[in-house]
Short mmCIF file of N, CA and C in Angstrom, two decimals:
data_model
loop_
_atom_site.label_atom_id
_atom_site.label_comp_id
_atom_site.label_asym_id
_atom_site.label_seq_id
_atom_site.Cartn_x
_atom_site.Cartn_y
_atom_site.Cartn_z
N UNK A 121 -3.84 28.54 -64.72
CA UNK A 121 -4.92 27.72 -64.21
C UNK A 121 -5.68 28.48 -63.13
N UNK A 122 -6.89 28.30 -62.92
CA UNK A 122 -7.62 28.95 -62.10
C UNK A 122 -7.46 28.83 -60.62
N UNK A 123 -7.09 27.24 -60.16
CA UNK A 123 -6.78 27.58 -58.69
C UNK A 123 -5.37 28.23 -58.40
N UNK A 124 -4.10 28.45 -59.46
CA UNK A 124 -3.19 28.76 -59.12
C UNK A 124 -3.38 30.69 -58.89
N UNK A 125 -4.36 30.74 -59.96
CA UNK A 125 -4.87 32.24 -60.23
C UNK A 125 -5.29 32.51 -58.57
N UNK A 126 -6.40 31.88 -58.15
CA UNK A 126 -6.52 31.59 -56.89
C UNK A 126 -5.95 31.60 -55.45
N UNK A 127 -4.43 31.07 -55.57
CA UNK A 127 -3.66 31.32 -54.75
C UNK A 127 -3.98 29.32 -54.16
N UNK A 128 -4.35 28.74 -54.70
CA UNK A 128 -4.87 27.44 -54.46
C UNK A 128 -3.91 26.22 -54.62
N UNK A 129 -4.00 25.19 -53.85
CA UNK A 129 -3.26 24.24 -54.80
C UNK A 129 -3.40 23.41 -56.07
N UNK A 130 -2.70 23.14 -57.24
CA UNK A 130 -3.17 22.89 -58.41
C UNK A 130 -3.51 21.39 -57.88
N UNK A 131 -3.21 20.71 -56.98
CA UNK A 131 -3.79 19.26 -57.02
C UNK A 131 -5.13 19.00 -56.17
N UNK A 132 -5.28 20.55 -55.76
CA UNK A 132 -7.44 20.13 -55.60
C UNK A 132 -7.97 19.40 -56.87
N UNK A 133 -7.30 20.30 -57.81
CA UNK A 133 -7.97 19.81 -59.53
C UNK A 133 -8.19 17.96 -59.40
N UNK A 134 -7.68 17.57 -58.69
CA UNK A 134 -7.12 15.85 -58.51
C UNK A 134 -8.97 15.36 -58.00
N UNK A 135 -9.59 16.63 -56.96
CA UNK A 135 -10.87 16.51 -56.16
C UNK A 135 -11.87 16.11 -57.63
N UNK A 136 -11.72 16.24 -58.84
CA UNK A 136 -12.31 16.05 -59.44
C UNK A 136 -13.25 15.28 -60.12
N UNK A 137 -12.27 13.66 -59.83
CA UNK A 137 -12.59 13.12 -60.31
C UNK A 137 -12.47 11.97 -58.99
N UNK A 138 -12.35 12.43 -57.91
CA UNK A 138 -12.30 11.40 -56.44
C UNK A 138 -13.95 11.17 -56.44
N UNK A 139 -14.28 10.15 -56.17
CA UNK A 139 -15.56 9.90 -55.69
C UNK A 139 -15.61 8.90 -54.47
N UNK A 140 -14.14 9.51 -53.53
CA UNK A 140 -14.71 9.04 -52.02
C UNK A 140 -15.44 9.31 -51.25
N UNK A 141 -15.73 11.20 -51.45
CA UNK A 141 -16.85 11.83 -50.97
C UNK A 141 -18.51 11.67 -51.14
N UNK A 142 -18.67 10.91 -52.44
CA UNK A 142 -19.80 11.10 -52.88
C UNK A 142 -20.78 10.63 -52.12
N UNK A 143 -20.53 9.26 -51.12
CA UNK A 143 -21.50 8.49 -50.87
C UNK A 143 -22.04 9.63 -49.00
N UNK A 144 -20.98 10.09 -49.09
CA UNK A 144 -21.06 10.82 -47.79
C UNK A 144 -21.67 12.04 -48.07
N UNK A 145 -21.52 13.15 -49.00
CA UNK A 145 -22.64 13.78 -49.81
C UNK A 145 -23.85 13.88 -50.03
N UNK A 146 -23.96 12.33 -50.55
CA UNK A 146 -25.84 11.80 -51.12
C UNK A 146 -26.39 12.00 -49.38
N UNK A 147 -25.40 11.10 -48.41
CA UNK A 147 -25.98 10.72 -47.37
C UNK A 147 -26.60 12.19 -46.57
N UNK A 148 -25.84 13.17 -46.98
CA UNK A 148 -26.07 14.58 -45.73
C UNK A 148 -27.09 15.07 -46.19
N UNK A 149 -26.83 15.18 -47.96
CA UNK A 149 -28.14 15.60 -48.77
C UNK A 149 -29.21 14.98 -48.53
N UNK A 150 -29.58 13.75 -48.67
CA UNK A 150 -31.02 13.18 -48.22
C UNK A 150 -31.46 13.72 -46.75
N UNK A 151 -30.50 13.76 -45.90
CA UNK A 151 -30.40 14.07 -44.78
C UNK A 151 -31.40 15.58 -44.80
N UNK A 152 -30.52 16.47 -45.34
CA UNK A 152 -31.17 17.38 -45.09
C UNK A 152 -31.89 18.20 -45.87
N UNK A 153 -32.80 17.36 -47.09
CA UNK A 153 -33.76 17.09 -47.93
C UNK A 153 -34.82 16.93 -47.17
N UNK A 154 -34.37 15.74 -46.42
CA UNK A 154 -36.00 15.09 -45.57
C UNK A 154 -36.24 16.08 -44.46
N UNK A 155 -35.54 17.19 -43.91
CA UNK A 155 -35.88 18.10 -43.11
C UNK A 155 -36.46 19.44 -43.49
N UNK A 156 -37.01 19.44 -45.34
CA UNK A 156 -37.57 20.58 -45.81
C UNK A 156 -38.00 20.19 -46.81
N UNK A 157 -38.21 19.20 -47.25
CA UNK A 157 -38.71 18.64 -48.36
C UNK A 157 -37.75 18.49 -49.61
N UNK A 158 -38.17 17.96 -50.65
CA UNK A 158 -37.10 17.67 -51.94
C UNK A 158 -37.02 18.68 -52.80
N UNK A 159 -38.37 19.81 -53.01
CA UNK A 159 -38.57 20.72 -53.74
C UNK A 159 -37.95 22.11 -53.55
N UNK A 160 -36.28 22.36 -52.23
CA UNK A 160 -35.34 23.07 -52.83
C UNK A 160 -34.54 23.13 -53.09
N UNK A 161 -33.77 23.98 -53.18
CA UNK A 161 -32.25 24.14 -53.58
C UNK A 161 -31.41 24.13 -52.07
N UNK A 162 -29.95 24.46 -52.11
CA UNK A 162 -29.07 24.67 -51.36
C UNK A 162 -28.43 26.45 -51.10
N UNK A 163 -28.64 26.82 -50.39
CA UNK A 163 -27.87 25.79 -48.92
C UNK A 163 -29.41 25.95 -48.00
N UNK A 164 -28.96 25.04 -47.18
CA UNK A 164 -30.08 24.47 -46.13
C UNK A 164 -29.43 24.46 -44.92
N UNK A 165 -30.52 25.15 -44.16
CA UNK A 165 -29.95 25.68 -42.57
C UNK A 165 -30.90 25.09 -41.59
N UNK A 166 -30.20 24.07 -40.65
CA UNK A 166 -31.08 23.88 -39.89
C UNK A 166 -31.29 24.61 -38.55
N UNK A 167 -32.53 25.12 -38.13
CA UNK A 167 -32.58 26.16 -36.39
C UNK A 167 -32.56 24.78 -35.63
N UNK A 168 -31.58 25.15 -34.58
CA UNK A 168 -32.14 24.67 -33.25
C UNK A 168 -32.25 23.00 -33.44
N UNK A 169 -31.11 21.91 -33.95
CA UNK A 169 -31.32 20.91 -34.39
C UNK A 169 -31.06 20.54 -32.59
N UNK A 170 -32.05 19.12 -33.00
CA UNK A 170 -32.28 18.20 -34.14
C UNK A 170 -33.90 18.71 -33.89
N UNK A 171 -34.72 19.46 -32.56
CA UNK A 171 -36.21 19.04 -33.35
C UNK A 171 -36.43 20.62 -34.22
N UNK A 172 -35.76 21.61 -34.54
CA UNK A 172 -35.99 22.71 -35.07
C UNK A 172 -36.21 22.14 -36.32
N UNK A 173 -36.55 23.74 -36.98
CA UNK A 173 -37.15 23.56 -38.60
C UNK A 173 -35.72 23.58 -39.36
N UNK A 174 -35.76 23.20 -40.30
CA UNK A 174 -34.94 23.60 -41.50
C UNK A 174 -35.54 24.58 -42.33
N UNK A 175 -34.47 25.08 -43.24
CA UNK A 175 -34.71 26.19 -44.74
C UNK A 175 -33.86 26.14 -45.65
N UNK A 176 -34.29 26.28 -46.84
CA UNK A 176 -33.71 26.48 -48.22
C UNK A 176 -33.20 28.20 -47.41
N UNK A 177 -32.28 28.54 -48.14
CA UNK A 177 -31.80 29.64 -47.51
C UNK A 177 -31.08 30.00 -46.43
N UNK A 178 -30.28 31.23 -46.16
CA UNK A 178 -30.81 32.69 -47.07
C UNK A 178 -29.55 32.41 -47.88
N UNK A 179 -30.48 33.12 -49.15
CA UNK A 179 -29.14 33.39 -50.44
C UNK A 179 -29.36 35.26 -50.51
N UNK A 180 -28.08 35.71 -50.40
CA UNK A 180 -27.58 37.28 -50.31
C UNK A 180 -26.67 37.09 -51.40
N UNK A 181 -26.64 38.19 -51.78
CA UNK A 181 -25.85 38.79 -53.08
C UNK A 181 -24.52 39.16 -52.70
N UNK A 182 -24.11 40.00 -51.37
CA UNK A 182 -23.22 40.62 -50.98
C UNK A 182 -23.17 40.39 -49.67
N UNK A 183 -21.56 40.75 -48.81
CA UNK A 183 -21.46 40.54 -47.58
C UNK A 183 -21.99 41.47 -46.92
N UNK A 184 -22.66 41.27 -45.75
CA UNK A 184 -23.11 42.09 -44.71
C UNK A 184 -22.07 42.92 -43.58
N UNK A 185 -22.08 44.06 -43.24
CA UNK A 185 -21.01 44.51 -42.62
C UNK A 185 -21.65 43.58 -41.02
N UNK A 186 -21.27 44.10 -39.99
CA UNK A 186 -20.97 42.95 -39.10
C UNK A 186 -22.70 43.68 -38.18
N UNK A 187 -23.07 44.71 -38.06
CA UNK A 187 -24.32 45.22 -37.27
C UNK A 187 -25.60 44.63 -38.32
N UNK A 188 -25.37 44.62 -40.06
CA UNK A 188 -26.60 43.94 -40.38
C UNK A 188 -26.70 42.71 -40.73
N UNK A 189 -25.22 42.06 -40.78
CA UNK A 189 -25.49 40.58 -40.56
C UNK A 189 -26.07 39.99 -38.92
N UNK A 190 -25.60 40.42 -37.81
CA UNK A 190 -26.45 40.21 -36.64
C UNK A 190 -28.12 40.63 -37.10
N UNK A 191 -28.43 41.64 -37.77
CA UNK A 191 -29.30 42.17 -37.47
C UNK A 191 -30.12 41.07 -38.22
N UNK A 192 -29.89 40.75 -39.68
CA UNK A 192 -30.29 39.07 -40.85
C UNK A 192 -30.50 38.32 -39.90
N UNK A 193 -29.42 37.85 -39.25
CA UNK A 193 -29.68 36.76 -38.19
C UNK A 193 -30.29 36.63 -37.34
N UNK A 194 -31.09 37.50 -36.86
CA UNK A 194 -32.24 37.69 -35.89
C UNK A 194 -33.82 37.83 -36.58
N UNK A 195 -33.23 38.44 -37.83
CA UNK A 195 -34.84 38.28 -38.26
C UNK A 195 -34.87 36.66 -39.26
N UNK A 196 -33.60 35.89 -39.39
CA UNK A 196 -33.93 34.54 -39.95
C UNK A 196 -34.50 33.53 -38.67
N UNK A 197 -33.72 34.01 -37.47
CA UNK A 197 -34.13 33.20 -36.52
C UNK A 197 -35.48 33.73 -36.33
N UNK A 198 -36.13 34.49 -36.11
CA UNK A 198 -37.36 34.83 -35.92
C UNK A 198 -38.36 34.54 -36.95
N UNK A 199 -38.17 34.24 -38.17
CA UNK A 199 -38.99 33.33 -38.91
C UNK A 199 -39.11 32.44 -38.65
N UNK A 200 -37.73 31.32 -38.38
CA UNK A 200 -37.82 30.07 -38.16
C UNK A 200 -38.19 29.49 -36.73
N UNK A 201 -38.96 30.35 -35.72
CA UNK A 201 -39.48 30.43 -34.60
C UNK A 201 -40.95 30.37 -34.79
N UNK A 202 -41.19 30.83 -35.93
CA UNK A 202 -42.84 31.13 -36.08
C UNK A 202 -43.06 29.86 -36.81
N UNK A 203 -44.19 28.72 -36.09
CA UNK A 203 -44.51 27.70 -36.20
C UNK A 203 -45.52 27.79 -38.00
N UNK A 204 -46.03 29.24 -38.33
CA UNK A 204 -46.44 28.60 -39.61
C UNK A 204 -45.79 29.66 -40.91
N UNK A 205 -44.42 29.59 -40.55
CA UNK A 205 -44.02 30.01 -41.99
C UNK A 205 -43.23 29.44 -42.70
N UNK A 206 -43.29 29.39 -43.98
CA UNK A 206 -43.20 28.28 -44.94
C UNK A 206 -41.80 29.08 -46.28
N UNK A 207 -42.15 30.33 -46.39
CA UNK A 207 -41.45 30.71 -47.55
C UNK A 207 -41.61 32.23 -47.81
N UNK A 208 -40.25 32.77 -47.97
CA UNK A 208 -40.27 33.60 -48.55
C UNK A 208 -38.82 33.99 -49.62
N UNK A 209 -39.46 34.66 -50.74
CA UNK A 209 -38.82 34.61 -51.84
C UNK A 209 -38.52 35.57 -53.07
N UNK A 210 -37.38 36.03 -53.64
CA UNK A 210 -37.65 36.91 -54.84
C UNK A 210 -36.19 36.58 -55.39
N UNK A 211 -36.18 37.06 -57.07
CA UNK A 211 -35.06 36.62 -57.99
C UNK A 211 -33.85 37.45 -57.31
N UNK A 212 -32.55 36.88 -57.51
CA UNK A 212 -31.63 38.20 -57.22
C UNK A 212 -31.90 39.60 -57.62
N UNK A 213 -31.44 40.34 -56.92
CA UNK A 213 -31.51 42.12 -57.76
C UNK A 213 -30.14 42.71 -58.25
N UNK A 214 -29.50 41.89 -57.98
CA UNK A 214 -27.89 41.91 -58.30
C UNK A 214 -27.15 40.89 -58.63
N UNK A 215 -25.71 41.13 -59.04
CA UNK A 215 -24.91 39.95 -59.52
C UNK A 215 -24.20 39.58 -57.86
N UNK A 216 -23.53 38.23 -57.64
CA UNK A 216 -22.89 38.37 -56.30
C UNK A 216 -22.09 39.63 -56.49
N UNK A 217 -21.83 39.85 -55.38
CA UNK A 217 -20.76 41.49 -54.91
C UNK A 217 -19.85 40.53 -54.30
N UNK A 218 -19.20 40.06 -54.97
CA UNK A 218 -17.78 38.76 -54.08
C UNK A 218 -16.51 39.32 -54.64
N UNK A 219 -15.58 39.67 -54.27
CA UNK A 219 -14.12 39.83 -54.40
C UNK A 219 -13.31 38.65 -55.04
N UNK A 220 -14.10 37.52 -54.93
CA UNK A 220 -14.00 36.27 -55.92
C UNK A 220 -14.12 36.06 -56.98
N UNK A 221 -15.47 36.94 -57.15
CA UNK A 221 -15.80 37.31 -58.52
C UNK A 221 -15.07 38.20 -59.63
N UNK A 222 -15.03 38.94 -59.04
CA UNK A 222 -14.15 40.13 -59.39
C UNK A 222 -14.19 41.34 -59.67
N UNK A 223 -15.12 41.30 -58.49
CA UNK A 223 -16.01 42.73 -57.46
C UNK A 223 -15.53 43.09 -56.84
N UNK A 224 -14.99 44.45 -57.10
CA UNK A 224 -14.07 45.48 -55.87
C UNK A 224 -15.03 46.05 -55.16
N UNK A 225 -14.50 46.72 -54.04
CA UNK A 225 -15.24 47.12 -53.18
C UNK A 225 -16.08 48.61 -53.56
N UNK A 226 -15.69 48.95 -54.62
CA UNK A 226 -16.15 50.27 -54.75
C UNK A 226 -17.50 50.25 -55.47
N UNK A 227 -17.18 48.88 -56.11
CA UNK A 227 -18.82 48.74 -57.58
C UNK A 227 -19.53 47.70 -56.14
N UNK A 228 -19.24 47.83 -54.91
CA UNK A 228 -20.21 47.01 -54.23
C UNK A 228 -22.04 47.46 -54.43
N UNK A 229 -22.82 46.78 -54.48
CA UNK A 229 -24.13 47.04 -54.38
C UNK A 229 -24.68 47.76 -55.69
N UNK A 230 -24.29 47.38 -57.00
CA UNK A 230 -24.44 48.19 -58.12
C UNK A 230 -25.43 46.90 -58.67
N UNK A 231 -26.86 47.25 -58.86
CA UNK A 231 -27.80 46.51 -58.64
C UNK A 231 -27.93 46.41 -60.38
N UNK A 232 -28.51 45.39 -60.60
CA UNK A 232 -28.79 45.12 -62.30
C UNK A 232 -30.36 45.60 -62.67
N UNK A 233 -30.34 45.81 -63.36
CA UNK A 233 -31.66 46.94 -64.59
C UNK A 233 -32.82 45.58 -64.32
N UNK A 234 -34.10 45.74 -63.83
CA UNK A 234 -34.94 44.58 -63.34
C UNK A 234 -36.21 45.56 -63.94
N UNK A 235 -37.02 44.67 -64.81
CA UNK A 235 -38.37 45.29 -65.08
C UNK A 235 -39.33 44.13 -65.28
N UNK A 236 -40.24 44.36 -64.77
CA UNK A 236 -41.53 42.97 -64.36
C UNK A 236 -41.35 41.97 -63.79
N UNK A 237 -40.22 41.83 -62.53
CA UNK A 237 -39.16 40.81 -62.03
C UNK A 237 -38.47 39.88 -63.19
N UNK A 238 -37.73 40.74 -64.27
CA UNK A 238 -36.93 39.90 -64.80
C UNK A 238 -35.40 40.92 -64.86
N UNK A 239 -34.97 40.42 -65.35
CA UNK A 239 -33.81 40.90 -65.93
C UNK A 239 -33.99 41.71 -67.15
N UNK A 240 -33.39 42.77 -67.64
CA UNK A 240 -33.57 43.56 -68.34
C UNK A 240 -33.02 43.04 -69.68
N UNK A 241 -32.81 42.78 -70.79
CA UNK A 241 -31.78 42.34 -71.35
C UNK A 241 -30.91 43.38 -72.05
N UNK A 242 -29.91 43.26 -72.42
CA UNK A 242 -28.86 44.30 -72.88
C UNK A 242 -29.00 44.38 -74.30
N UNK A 243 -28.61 45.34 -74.78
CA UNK A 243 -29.13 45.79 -75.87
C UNK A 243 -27.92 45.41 -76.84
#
């Protein structure tokens, strides 16, 4: 089973079909829907709550060593400082690089074949 593969307990699997969480879910989601509108995805970060902005974002492919994740984090906060910016955006250029996945550290940053911003397809 996959969470045992995991190192997990097999009775998360039980989380499956609980729907005590749900109503508490919808509630955070609307929540923090109405602080960026309905038209994105997850995850959503809010600056500087409660009167800061929110964002769809950031989605990264791979972990940051510890000097350019500070360094991300200063230029996300510095967007979300600037009173008129709204979006910025492009498709992944890679698959995640997660050790979860089942990405060693050596194929880290091995970027996928991209031509006209799509995906290349395999032959």
């Amino acid at each position: 089973m996959v969470l045992a593969d995991a190192g997990l307990l097999i009775e998360l699997a039980d989380a499956v079909n609980d729907g005590s969480w749900d109503a508490e879910i919808r509630r955070e989601t609307d929540e923090a829907l109405s602080l960026t509108g309905k038209e994105v995805g997850t995850p959503i970060i809010h600056f500087e709550p409660p009167t800061g902005v929110a964002f769809f974002g950031s989605v990264i492919s791979r972990l940051p060593d510890e000097d350019s994740a500070a360094e991300l984090w200063d230029h996300e906060v510095g967007l979300a400082r600037f009173p008129g910016f709204a979006e910025l955006k492009r498709s992944l250029r890679e698959q995640p690089q997660l050790a979860a996945f089942g990405v060693d550290a050596d194929t880290f940053g091995t970027q996928e074949d991209w031509h006209g911003g799509s995906r290349r397809q395999k032959k």
